[in-house]
mmCIF file of C-alpha atoms and ligand atoms in Angstrom:
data_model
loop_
_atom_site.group_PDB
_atom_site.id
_atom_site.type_symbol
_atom_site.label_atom_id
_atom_site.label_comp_id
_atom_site.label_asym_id
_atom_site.label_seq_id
_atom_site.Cartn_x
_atom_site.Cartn_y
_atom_site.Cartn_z
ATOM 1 C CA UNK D 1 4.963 -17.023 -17.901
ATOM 2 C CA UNK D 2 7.894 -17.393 -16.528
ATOM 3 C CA UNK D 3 11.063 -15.730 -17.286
ATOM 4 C CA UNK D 4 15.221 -17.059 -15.908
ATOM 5 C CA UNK D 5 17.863 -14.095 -16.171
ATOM 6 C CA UNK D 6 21.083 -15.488 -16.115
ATOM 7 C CA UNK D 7 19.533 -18.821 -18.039
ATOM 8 C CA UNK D 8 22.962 -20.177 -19.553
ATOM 9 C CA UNK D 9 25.007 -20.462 -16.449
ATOM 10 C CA UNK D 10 25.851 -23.808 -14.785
ATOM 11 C CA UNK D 11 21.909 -23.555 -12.354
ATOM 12 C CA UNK D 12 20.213 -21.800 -15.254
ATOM 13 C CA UNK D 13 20.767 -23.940 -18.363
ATOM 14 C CA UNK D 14 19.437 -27.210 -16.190
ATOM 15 C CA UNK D 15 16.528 -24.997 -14.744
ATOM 16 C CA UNK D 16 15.574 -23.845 -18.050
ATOM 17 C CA UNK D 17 15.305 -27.218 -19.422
ATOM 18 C CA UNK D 18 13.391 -28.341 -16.277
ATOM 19 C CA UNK D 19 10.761 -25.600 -15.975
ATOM 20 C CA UNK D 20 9.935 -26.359 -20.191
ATOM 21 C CA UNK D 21 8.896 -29.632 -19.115
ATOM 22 C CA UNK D 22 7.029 -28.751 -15.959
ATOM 23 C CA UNK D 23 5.262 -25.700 -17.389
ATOM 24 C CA UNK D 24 5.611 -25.925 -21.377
ATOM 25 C CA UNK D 25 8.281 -24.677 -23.754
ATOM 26 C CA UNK D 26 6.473 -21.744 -24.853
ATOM 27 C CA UNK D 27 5.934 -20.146 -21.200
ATOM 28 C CA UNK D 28 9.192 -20.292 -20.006
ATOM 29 C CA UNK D 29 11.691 -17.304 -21.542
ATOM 30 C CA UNK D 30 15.215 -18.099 -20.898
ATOM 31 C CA UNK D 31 17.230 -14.158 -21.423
ATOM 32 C CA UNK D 32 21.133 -14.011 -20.635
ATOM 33 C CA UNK D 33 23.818 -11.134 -21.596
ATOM 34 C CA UNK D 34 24.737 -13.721 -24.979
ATOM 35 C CA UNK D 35 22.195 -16.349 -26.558
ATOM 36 C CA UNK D 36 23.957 -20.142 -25.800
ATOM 37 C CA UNK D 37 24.728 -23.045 -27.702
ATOM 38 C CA UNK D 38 23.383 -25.865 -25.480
ATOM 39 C CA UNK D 39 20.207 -27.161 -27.016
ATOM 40 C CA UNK D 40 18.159 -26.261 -24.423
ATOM 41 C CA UNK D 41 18.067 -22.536 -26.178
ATOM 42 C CA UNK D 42 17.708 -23.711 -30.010
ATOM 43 C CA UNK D 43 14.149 -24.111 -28.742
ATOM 44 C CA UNK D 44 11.902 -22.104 -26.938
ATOM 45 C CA UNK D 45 11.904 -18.191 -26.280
ATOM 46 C CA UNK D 46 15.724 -16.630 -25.913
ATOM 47 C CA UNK D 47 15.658 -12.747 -25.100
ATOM 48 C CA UNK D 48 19.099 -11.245 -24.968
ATOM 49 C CA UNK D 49 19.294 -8.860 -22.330
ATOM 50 C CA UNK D 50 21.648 -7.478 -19.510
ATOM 51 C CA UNK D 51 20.804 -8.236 -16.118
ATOM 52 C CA UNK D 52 21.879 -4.585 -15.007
ATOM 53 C CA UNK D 53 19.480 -2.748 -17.420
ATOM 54 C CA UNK D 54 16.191 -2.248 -15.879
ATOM 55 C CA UNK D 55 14.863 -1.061 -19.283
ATOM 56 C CA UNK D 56 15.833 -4.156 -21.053
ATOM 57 C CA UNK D 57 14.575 -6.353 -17.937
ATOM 58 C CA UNK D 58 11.291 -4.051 -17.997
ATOM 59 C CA UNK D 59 10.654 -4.667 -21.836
ATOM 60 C CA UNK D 60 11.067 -8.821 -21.628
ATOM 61 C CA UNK D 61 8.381 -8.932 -18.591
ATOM 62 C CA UNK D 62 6.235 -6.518 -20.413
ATOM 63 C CA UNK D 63 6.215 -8.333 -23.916
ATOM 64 C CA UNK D 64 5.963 -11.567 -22.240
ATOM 65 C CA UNK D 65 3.567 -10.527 -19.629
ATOM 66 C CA UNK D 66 5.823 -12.687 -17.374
ATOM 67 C CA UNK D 67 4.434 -13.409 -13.708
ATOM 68 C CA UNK D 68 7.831 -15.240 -12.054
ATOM 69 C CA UNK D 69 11.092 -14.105 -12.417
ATOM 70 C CA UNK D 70 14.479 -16.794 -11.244
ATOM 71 C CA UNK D 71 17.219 -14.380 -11.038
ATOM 72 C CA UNK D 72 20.222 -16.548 -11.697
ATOM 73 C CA UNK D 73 22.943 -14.002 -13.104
ATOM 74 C CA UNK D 74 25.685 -12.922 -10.785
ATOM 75 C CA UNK D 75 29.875 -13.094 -10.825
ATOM 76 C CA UNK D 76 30.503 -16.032 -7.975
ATOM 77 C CA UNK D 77 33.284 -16.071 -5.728
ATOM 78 C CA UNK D 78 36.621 -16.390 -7.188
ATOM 79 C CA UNK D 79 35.609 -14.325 -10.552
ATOM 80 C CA UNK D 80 34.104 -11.513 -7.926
ATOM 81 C CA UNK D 81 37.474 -11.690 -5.803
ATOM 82 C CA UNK D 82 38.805 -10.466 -9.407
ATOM 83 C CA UNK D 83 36.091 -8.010 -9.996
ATOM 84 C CA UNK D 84 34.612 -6.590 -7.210
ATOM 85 C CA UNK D 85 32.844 -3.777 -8.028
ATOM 86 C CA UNK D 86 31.438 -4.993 -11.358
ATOM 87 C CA UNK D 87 30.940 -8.126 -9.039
ATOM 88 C CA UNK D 88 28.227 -5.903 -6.163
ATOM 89 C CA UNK D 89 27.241 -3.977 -9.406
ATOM 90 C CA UNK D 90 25.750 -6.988 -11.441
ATOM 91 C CA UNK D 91 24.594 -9.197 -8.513
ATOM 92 C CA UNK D 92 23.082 -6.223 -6.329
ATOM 93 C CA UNK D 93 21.834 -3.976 -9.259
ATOM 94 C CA UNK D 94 20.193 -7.111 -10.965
ATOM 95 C CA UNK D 95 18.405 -7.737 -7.450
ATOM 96 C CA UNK D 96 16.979 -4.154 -7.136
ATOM 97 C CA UNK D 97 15.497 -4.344 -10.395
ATOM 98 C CA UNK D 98 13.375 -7.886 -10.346
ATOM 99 C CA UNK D 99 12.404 -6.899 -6.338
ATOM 100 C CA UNK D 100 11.393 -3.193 -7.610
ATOM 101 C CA UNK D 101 9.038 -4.840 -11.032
ATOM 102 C CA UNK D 102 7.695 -6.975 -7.830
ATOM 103 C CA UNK D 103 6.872 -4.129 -5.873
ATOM 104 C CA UNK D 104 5.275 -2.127 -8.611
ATOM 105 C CA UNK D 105 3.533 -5.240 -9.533
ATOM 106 C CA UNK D 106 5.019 -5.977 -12.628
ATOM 107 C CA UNK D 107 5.664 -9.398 -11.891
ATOM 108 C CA UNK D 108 4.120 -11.946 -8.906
ATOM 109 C CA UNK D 109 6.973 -14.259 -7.387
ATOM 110 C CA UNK D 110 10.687 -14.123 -7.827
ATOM 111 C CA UNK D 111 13.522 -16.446 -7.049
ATOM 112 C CA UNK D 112 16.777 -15.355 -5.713
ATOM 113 C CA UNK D 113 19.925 -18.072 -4.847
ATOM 114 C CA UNK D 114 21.926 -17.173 -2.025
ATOM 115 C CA UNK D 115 24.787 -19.118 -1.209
ATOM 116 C CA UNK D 116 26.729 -20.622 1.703
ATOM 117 C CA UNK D 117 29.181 -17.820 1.015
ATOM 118 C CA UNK D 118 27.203 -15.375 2.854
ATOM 119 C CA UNK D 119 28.786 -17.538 6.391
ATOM 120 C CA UNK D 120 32.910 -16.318 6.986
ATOM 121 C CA UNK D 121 35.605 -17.624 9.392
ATOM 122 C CA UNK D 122 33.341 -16.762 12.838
ATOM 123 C CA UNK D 123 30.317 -18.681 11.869
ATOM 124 C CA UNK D 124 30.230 -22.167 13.253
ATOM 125 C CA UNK D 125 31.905 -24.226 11.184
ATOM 126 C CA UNK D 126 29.862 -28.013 12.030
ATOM 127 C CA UNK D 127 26.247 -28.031 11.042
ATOM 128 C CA UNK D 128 26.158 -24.254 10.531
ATOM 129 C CA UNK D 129 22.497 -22.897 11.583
ATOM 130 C CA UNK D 130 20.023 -21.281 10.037
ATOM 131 C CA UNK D 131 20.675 -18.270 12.393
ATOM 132 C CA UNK D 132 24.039 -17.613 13.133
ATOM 133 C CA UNK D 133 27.102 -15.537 12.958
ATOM 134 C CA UNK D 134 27.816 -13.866 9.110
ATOM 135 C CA UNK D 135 30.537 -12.471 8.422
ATOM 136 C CA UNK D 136 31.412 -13.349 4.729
ATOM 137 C CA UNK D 137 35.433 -12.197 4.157
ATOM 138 C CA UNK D 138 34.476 -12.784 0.182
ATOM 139 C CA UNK D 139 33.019 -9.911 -2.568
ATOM 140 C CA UNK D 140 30.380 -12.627 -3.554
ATOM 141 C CA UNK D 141 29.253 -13.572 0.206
ATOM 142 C CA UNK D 142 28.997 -9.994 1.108
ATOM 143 C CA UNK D 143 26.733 -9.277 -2.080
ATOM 144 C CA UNK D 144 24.801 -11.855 -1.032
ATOM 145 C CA UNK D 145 23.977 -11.507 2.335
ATOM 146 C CA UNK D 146 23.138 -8.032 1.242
ATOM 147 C CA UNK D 147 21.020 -9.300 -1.180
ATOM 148 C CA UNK D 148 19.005 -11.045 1.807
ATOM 149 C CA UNK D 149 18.534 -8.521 3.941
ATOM 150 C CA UNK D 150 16.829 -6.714 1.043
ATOM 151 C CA UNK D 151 14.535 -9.504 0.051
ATOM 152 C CA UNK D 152 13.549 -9.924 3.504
ATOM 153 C CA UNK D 153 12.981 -6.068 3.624
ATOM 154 C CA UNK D 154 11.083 -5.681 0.492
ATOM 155 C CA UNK D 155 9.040 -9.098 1.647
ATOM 156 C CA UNK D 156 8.113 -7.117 4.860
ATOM 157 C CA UNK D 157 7.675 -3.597 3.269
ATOM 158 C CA UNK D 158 5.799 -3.827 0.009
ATOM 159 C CA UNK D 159 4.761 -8.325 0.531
ATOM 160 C CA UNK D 160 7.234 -8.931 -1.994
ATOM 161 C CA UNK D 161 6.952 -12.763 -2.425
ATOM 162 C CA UNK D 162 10.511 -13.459 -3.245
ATOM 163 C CA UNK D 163 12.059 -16.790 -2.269
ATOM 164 C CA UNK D 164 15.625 -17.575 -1.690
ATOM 165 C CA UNK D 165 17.744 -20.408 -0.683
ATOM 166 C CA UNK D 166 21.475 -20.540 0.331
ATOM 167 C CA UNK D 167 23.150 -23.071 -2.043
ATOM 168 C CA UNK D 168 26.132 -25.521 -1.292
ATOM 169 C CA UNK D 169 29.043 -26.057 -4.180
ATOM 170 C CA UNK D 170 26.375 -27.422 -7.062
ATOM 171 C CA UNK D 171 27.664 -30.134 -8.924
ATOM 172 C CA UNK D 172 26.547 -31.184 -12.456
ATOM 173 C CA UNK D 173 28.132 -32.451 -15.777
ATOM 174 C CA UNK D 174 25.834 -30.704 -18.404
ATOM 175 C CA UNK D 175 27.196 -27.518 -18.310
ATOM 176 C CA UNK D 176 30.264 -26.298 -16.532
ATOM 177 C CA UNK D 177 30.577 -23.863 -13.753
ATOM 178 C CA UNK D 178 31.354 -20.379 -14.282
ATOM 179 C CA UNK D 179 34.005 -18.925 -11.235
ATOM 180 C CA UNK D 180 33.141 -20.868 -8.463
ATOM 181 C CA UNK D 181 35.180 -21.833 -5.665
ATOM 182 C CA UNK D 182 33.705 -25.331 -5.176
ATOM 183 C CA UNK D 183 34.093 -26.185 -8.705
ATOM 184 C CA UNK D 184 36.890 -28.723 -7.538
ATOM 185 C CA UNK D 185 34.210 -30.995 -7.321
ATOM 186 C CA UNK D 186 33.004 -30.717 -11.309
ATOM 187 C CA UNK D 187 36.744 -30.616 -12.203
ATOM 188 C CA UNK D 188 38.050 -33.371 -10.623
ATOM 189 C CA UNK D 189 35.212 -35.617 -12.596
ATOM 190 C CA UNK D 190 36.251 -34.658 -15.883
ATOM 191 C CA UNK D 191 40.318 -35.142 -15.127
ATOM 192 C CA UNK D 192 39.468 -38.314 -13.722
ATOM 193 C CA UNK D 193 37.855 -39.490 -17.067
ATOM 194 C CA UNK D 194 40.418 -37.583 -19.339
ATOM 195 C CA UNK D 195 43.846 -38.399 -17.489
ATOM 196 C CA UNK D 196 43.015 -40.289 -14.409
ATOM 197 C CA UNK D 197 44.748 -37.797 -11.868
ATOM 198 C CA UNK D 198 43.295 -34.762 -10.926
ATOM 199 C CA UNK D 199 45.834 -31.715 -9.389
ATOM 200 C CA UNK D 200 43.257 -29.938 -6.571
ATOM 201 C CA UNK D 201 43.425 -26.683 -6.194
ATOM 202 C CA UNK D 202 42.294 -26.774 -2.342
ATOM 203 C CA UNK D 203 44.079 -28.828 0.157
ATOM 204 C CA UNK D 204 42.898 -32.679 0.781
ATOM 205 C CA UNK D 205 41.188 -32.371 4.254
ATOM 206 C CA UNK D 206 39.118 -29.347 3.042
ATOM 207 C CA UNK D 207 35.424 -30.284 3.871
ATOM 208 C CA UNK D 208 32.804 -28.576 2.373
ATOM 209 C CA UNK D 209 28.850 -28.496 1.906
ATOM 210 C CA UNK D 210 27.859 -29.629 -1.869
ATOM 211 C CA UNK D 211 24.931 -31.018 -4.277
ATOM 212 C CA UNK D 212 23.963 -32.898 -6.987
ATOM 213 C CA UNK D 213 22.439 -30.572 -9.441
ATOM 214 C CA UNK D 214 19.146 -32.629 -9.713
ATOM 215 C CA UNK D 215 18.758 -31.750 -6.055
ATOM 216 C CA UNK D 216 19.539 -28.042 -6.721
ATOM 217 C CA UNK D 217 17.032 -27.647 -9.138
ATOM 218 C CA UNK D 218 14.234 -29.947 -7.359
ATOM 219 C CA UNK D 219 14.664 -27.480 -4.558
ATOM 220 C CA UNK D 220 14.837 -24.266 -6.695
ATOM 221 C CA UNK D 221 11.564 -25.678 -8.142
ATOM 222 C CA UNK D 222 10.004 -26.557 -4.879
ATOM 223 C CA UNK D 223 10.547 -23.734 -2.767
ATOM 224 C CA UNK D 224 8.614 -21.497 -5.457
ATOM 225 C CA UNK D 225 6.004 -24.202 -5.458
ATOM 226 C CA UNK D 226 5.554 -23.763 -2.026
ATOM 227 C CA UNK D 227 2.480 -22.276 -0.444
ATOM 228 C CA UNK D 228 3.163 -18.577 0.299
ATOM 229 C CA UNK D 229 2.252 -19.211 3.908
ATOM 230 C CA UNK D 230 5.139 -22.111 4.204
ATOM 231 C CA UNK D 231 8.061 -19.885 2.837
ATOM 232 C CA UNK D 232 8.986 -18.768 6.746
ATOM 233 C CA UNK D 233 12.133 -17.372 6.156
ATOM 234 C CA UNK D 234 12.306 -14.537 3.401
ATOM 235 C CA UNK D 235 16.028 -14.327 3.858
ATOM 236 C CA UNK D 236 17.298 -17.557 2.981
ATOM 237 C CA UNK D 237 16.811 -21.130 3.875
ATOM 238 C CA UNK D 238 20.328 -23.220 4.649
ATOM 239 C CA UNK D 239 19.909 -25.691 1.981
ATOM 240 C CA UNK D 240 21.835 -29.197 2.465
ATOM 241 C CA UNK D 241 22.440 -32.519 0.767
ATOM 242 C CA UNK D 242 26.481 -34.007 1.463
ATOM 243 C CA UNK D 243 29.291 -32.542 2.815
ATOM 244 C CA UNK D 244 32.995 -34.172 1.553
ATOM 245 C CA UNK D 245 36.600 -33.366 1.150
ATOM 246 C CA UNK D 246 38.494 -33.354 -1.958
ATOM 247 C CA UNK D 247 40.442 -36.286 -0.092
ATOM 248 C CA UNK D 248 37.015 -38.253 0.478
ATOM 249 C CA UNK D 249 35.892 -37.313 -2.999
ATOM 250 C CA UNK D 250 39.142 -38.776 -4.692
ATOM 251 C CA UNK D 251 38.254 -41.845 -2.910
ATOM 252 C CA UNK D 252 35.307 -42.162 -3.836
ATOM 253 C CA UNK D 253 36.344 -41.646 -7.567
ATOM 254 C CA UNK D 254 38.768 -44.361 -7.261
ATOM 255 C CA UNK D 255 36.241 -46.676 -6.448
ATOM 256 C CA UNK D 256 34.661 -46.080 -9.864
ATOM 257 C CA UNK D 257 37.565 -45.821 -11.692
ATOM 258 C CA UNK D 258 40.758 -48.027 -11.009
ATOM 259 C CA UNK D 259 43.949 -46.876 -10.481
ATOM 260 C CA UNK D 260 42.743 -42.730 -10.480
ATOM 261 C CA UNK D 261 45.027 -40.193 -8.071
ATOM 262 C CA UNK D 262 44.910 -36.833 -6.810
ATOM 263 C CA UNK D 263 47.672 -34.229 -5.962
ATOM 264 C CA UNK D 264 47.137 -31.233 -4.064
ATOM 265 C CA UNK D 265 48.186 -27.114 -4.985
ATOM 266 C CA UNK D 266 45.754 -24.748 -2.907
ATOM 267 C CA UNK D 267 45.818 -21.721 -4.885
ATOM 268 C CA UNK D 268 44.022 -18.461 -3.450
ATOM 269 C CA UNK D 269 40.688 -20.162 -3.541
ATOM 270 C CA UNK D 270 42.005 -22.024 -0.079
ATOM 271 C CA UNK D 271 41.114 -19.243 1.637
ATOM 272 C CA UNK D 272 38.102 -18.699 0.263
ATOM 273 C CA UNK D 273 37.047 -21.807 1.140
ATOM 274 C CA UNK D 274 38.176 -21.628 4.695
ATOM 275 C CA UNK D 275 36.125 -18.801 5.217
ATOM 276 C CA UNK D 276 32.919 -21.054 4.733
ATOM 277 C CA UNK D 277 31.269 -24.077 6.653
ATOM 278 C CA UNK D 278 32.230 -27.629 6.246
ATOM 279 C CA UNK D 279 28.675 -28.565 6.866
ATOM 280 C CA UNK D 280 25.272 -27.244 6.852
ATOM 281 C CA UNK D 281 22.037 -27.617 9.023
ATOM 282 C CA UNK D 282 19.003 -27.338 6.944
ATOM 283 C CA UNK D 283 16.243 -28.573 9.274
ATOM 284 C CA UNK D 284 13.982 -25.040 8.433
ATOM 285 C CA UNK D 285 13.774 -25.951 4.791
ATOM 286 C CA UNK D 286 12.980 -29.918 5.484
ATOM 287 C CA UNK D 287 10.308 -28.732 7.745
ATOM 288 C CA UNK D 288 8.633 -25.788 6.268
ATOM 289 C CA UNK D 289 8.185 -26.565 2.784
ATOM 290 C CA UNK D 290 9.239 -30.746 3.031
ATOM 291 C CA UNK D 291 12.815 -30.586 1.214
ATOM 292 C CA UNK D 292 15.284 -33.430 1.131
ATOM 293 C CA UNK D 293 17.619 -34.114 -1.423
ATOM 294 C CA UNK D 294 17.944 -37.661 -3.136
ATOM 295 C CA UNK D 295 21.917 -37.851 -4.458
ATOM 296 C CA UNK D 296 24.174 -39.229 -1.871
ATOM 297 C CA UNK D 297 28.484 -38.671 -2.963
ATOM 298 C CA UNK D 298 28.708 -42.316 -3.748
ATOM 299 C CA UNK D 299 25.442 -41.802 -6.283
ATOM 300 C CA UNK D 300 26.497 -38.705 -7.645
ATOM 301 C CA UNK D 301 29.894 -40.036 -8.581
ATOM 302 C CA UNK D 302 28.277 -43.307 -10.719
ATOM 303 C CA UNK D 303 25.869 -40.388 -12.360
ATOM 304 C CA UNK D 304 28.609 -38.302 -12.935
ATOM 305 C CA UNK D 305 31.413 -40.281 -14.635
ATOM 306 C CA UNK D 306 28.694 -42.456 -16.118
ATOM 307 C CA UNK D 307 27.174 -39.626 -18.160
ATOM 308 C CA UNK D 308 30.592 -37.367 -18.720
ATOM 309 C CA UNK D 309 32.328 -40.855 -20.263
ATOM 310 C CA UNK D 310 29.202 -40.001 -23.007
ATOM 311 C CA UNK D 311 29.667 -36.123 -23.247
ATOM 312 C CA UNK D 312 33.434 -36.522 -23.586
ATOM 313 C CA UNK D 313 33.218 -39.107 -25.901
ATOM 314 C CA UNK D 314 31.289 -36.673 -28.112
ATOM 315 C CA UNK D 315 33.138 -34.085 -28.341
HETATM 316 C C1 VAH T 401 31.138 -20.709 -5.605
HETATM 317 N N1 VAH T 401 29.764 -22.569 -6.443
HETATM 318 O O1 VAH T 401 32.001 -21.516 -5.401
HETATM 319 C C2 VAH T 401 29.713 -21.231 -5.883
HETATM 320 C C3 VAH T 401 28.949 -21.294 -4.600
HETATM 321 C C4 VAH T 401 28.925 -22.183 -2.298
HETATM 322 C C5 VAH T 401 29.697 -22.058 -3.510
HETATM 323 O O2 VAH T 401 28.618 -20.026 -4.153
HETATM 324 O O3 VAH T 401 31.322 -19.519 -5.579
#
């Protein structure tokens, strides 16, 4: 079985719902610190549990003799600029227990996301590379490049087959993003349908690597697929799809929808989004395990107003 800590957040509730249909309701346990609402958890195993507590984490993979953990629970960057011990407590402490059930073997595979946070203001900017410069100037980035050196180590030490990839800002309309700096890009969709004009919180020329959740997920899901002997890198692989400023975005908006606008008010996430690539090269992952991602901005954008003129019609 197969068990996602962190399952309600913006990745998790979308991987839950995938991994149901790939590998059956019943075998996939979705856990998180508070049961959700979305209807992805009014069916199928729920298991309320902190991240932090190995003896809670310990009990779910022992009562449902689970085999791969996705570790999807951490504080992202602004929140963890806010919080930054709790912020290396949850997403490092979290870590150590799923790699240390691994290494006892408790459990067979495990997924960890990294994040383009772990590069700062000395990596290469332009088609950042696989190996380069890190320096992450952010709570979250450093807590995750940590977190990479350990998988690697524990992958080296004890062959623990843990998995990672290095996500761009994720965008998606099903559930909304928890603390993130890129979230601009979720925002903006949703102002655009309600009033038409979106205020940005980063300046217009800000460029910066991003995703359509459906490519997110298919590589989440394909990496673990992966034979062990393709999975190369047990850091993390760069991970790529389109790269786009909010001023390229809001163009791209107004295509769709006549007559939208956008202002601009950085607020402190400006520099936390200085500190990180504008673009990302990802040629390891398209080679060693056959990624590439399907949503182009222009496609996103129809799927994304399209299906939040439903949702916010709903509500
Ligand atoms: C954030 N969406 O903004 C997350 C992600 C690359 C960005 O780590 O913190």
């Amino acid at each position: 079985t197969i068990l996602i800590i962190g399952a309600c957040g913006q990745i998790g509730t979308e991987l839950t719902a995938k991994l149901r249909e790939i590998y059956g309701i019943d075998n996939v346990i979705a856990s998180d610190i508070r049961k959700g609402e979305q209807e992805v958890f009014q069916t199928g195993p729920f298991e309320v549990l902190d991240a932090m507590n190995l003896e809670q984490v310990t009990a779910a993979v022992e009562k449902y003799k689970v085999d791969e953990v996705y570790l999807m629970a951490a504080l992202l960057s602004a929140t963890a600029e806010k919080n930054p011990a709790f912020a290396w407590d949850l997403n490092m402490n979290s870590l150590f227990h799923v790699l240390n059930l691994a290494k006892e073997n408790k459990i067979k595979k495990i997924f960890w996301p990294s994040s383009i946070a772990v590069f700062g203001p000395t990596t290469p900017k332009y088609n950042t590379p696989q190996y380069t410069v890190m320096e992450p100037s952010t709570v979250y980035g450093i807590s995750k490049q940590a977190g990479e050196r350990w998988c690697e180590y524990y992958f080296n030490k004890f062959g623990v087959d843990v998995r990672s990839i290095r996500y761009p800002g994720l965008i998606s309309w099903k559930t909304l993003p928890g603390g993130g700096t890129t979230d601009y890009a979720v925002d903006i969709y949703y102002k655009a349908i309600e009033d038409n004009t979106y205020k940005c919180f980063l300046s217009e020329e800000t460029g910066l690597p991003m995703m359509y959740m459906d490519d997110a997920i298919k590589a989440t899901i394909g990496i673990m697929q992966a034979k062990k002997e393709d999975v190369k890198i047990r850091s993390s692989y760069n991970l790529s799809a389109i790269s786009f400023t909010p001023k390229e975005l809001a163009t791209c908006i107004a295509e769709e929808q006549n007559g939208f606008t956008i202002s601009y008010e950085p607020d402190f996430r400006q520099a936390i989004a200085d500190s990180w690539p504008s673009s990302i090269d990802d040629s390891e992952a398209r080679k060693d395990w056959g990624w590439s991602h399907d949503f182009d901005m222009k496609k996103m954008t129809k799927t994304m107003l399209e299906n939040l003129k439903t949702k916010l019609a709903e509500i």
